[in-house]
Short mmCIF file of C-alpha atoms in Angstrom, two decimals:
data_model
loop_
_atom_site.label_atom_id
_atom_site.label_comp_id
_atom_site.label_asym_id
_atom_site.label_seq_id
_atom_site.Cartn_x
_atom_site.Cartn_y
_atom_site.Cartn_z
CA UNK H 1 11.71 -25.18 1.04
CA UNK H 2 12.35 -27.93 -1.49
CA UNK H 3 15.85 -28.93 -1.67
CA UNK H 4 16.41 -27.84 -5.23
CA UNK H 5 15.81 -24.46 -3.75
CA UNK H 6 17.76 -25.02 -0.70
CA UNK H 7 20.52 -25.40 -3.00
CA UNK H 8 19.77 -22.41 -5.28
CA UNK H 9 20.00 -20.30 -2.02
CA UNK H 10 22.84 -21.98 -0.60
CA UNK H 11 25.43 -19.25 0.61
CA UNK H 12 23.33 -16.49 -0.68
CA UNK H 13 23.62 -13.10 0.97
CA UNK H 14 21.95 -9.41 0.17
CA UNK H 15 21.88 -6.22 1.43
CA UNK H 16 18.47 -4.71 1.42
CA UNK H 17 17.98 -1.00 1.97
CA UNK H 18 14.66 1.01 2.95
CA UNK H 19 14.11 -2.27 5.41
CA UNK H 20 12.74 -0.30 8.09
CA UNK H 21 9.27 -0.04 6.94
CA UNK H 22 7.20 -1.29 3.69
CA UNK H 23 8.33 -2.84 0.57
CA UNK H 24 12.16 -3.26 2.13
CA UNK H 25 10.99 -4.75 5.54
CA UNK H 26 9.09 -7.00 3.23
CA UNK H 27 11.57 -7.72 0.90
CA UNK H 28 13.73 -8.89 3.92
CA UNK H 29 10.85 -11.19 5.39
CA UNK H 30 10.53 -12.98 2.15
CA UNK H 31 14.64 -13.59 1.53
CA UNK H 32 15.41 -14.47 5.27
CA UNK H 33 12.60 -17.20 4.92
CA UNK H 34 14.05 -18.35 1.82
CA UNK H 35 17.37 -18.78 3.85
CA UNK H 36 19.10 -16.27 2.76
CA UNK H 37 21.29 -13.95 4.78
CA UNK H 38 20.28 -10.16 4.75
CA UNK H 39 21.65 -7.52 5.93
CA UNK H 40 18.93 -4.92 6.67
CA UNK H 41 19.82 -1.55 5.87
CA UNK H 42 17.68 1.63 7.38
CA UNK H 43 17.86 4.97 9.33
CA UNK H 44 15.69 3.65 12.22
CA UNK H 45 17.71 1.65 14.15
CA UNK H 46 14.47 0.44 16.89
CA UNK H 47 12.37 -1.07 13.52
CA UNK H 48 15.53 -3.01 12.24
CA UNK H 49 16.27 -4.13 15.69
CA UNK H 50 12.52 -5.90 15.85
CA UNK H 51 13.40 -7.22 12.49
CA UNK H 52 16.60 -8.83 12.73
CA UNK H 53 14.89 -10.13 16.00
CA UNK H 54 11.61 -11.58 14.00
CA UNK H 55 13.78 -12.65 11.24
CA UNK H 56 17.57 -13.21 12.15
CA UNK H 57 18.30 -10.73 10.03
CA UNK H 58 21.37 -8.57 10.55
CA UNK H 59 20.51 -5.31 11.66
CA UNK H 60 22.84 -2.29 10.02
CA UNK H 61 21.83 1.21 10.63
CA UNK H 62 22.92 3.96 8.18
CA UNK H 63 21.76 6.73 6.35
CA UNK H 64 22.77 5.46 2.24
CA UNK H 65 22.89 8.84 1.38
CA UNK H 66 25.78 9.74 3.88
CA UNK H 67 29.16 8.99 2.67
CA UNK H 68 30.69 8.06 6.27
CA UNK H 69 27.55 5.73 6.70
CA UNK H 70 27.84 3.84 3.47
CA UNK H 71 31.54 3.60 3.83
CA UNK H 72 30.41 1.72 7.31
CA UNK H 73 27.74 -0.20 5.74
CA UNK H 74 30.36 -1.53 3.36
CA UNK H 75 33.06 -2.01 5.81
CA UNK H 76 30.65 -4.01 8.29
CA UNK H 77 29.25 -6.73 5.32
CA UNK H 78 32.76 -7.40 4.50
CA UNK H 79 33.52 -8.42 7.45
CA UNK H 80 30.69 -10.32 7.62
CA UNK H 81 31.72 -11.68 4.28
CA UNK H 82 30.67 -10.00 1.74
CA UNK H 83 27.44 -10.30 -0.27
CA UNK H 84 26.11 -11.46 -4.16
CA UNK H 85 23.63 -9.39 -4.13
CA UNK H 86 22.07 -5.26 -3.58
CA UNK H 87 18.75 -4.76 -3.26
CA UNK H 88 17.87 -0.72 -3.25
CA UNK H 89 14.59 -0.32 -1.80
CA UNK H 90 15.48 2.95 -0.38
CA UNK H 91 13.45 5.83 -1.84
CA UNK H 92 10.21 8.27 -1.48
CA UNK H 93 7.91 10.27 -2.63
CA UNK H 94 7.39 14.14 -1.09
CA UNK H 95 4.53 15.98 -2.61
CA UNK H 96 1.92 15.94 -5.28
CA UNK H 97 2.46 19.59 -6.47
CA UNK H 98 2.27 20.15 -9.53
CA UNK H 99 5.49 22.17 -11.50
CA UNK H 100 4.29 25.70 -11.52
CA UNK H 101 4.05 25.24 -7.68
CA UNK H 102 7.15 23.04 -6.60
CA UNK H 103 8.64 22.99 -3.68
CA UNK H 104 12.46 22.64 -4.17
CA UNK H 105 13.36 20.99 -1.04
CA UNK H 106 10.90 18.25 -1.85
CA UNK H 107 12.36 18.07 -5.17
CA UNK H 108 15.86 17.67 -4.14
CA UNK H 109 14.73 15.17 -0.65
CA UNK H 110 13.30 13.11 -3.78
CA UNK H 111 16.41 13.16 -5.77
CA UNK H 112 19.03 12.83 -3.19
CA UNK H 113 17.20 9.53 -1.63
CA UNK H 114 16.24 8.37 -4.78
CA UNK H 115 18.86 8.86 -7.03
CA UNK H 116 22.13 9.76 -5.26
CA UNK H 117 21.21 7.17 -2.56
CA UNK H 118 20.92 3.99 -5.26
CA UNK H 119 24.33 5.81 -6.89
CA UNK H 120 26.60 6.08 -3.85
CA UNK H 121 25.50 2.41 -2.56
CA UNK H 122 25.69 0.66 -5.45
CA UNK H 123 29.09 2.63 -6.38
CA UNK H 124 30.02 1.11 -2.89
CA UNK H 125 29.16 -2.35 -3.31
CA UNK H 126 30.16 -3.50 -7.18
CA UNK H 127 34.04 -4.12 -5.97
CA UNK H 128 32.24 -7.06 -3.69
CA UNK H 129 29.59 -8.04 -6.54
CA UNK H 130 32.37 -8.28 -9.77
CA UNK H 131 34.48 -10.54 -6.95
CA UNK H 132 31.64 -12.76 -6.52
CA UNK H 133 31.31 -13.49 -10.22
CA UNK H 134 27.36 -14.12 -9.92
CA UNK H 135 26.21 -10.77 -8.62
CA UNK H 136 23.03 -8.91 -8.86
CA UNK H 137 22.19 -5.21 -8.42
CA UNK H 138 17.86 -4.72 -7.66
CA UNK H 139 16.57 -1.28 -8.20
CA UNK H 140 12.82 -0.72 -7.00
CA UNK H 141 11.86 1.80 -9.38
CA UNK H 142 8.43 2.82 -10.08
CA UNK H 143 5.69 3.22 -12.88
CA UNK H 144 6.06 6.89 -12.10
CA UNK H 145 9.67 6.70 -14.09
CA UNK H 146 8.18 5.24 -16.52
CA UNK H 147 5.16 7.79 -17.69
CA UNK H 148 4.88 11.13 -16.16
CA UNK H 149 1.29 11.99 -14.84
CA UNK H 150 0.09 15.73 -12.94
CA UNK H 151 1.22 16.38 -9.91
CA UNK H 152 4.00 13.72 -10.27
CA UNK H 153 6.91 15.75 -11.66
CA UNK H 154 9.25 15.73 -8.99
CA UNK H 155 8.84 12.16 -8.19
CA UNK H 156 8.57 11.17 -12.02
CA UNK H 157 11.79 12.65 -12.15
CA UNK H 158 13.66 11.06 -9.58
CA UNK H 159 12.35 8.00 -10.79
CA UNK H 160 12.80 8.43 -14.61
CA UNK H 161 16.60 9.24 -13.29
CA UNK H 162 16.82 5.77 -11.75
CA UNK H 163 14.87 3.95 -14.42
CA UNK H 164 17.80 5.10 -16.82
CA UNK H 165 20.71 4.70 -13.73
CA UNK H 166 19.56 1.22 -14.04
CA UNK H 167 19.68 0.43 -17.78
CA UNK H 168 23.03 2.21 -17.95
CA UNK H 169 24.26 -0.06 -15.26
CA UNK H 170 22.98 -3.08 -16.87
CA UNK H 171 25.08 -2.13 -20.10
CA UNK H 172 28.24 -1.35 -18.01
CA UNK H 173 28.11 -4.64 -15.96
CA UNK H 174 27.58 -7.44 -17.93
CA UNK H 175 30.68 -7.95 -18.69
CA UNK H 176 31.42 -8.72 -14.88
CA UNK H 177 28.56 -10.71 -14.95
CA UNK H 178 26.30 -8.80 -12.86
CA UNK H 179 22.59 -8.77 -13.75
CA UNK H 180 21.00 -5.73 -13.30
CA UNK H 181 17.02 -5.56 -12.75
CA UNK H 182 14.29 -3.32 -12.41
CA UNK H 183 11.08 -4.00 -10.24
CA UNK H 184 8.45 -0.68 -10.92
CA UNK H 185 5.25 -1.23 -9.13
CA UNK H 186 2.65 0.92 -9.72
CA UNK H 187 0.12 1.40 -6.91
CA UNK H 188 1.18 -0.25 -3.81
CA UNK H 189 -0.50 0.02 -0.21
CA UNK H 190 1.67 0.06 2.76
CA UNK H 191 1.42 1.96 6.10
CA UNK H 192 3.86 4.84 4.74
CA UNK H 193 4.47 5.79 1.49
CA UNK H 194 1.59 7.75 0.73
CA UNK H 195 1.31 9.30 4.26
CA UNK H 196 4.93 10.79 4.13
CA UNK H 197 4.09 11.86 0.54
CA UNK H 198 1.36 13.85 1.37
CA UNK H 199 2.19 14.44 4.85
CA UNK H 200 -1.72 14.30 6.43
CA UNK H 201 -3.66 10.45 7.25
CA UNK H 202 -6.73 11.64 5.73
CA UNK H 203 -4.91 12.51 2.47
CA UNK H 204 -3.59 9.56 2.28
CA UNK H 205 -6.17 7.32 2.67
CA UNK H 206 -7.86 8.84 -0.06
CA UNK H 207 -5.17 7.69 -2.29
CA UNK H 208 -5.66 3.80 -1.87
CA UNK H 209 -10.05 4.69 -1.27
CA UNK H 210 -12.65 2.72 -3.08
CA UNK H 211 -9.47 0.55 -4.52
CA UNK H 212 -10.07 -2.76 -4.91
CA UNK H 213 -6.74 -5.11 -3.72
CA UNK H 214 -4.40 -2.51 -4.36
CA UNK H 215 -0.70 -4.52 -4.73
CA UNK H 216 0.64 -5.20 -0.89
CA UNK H 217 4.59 -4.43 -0.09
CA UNK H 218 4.08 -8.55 0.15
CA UNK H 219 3.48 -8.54 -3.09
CA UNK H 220 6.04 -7.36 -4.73
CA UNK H 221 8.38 -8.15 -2.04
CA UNK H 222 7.49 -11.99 -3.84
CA UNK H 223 8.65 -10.36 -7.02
CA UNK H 224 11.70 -9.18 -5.84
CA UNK H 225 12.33 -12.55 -4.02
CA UNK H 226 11.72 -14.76 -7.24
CA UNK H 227 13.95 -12.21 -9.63
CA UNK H 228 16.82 -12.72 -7.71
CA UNK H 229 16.21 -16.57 -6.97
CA UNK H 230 15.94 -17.29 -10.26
CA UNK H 231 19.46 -19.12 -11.84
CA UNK H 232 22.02 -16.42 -12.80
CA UNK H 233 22.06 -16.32 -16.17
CA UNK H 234 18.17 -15.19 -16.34
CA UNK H 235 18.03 -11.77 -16.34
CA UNK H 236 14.54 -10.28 -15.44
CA UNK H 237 15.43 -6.59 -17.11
CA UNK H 238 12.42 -5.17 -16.21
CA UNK H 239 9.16 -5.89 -14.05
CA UNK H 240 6.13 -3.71 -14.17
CA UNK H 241 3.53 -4.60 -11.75
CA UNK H 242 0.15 -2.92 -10.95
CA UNK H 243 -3.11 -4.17 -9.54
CA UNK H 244 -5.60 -5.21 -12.11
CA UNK H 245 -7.66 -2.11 -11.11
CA UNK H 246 -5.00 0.29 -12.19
CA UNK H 247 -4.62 -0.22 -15.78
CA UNK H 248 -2.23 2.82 -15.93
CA UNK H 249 -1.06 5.56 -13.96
CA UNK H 250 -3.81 7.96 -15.31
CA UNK H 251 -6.46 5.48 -15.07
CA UNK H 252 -7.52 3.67 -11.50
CA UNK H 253 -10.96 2.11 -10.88
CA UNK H 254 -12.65 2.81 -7.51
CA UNK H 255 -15.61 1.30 -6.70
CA UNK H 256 -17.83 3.36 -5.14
CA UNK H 257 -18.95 3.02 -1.43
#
């Protein structure tokens, strides 16, 4: 770390959700390395536990779409003292039906984690990030809230909600100062999204098959990591990152075997 950065990080402190697994586990890896303090936010208390471990991280437990366990969450980083800066990672896909055919617990999993998650957290935590006077809200969104493709509607939805949760936030808090940005990946690889999606290995391979360098949750966990690094008054509205064989959601390469 070069001391110019040293001293852009200096005192910095985020709470990163979905840090059990993926893009948020990443995410942590990359800002804990940086210097930062993190607080990483997940159900599964035995992966955080190897993480704060690994990383020094502090491990925090909760469910962000429980009231009682946000309320925690919020009560712990204060004592802690406090934070600059939210990073919700937390979110999921369940199911590629396609609308005729939806399932409506999938529908409202997708909207409660996605949605109502990023809402009651971030609800939680802007007290802390007006104080700060320098604070920054991250959503990870997706390029599936940004064009809607078949067998995507449920997710598309949940994500189209956050895209615009995001840009409404950005208009409500700049006057406090908070930068607001969006990171939407398209195609990314990791060990879970796509298997809890579609709820079978085999189906899930297929996703990422005959793909070549699909994005990594390292990737855009480098994203995420330079957006909020950056100095305060740049404000990276909104990132859209696929791998160069996915030119848009409708149209992926695959090379054949």
């Amino acid at each position: 770390m070069t001391e110019d950065s040293r001293k852009a990080t200096a005192q910095k402190a985020a709470v990163v959700t979905g840090a059990s697994t993926g893009i948020g586990e990443a995410t942590v890896r990359a800002l804990a390395a940086e210097g930062w303090t993190v607080f990483a936010v997940a159900r599964r208390a035995e992966r955080l536990e190897v993480l704060e471990a690994e990383t020094g991280a502090v491990a925090i437990p909760a469910d962000i779409t429980e009231d009682d366990d946000v309320a925690r969450l919020l009560a712990s980083v204060t004592a802690a003292g406090g934070v600059d800066t939210l990073i919700n990672i937390a979110g999921g896909a369940r199911g590629a039906d396609q609308l005729g055919d939806a399932n409506t617990g999938d529908w409202e999993w997708m909207y409660r984690v996605n949605v109502l998650g990023t809402m009651k957290i971030t609800r939680a935590f802007l007290p802390m990030l007006r104080a700060t006077g320098e604070g920054t809200v991250l959503n990870l969104t997706s390029t599936a809230g940004l064009a809607a493709y078949e067998g995507g509607a449920g997710y598309n939805a949940a994500k189209f909600a956050q895209h615009a949760m995001t840009g409404a936030l950005r208009l409500e808090e700049a006057e406090n100062n908070i930068r607001v940005i969006e990171v939407a990946p398209g195609l990314v690889h990791t060990e879970e999204f796509a298997l809890n999606r579609l709820g079978d290995q085999q189906a899930a391979a297929k996703v990422y098959q005959g793909v070549e360098k699909p994005l990594t949750a390292q990737d855009v966990a480098d994203v995420v990591r330079y957006a909020v690094t950056v100095p305060h008054h740049v404000n990276l509205d909104q990132i859209v990152m696929r791998p160069v064989a996915q030119a848009a959601n409708h149209k992926l390469i695959r090379k054949q075997a």
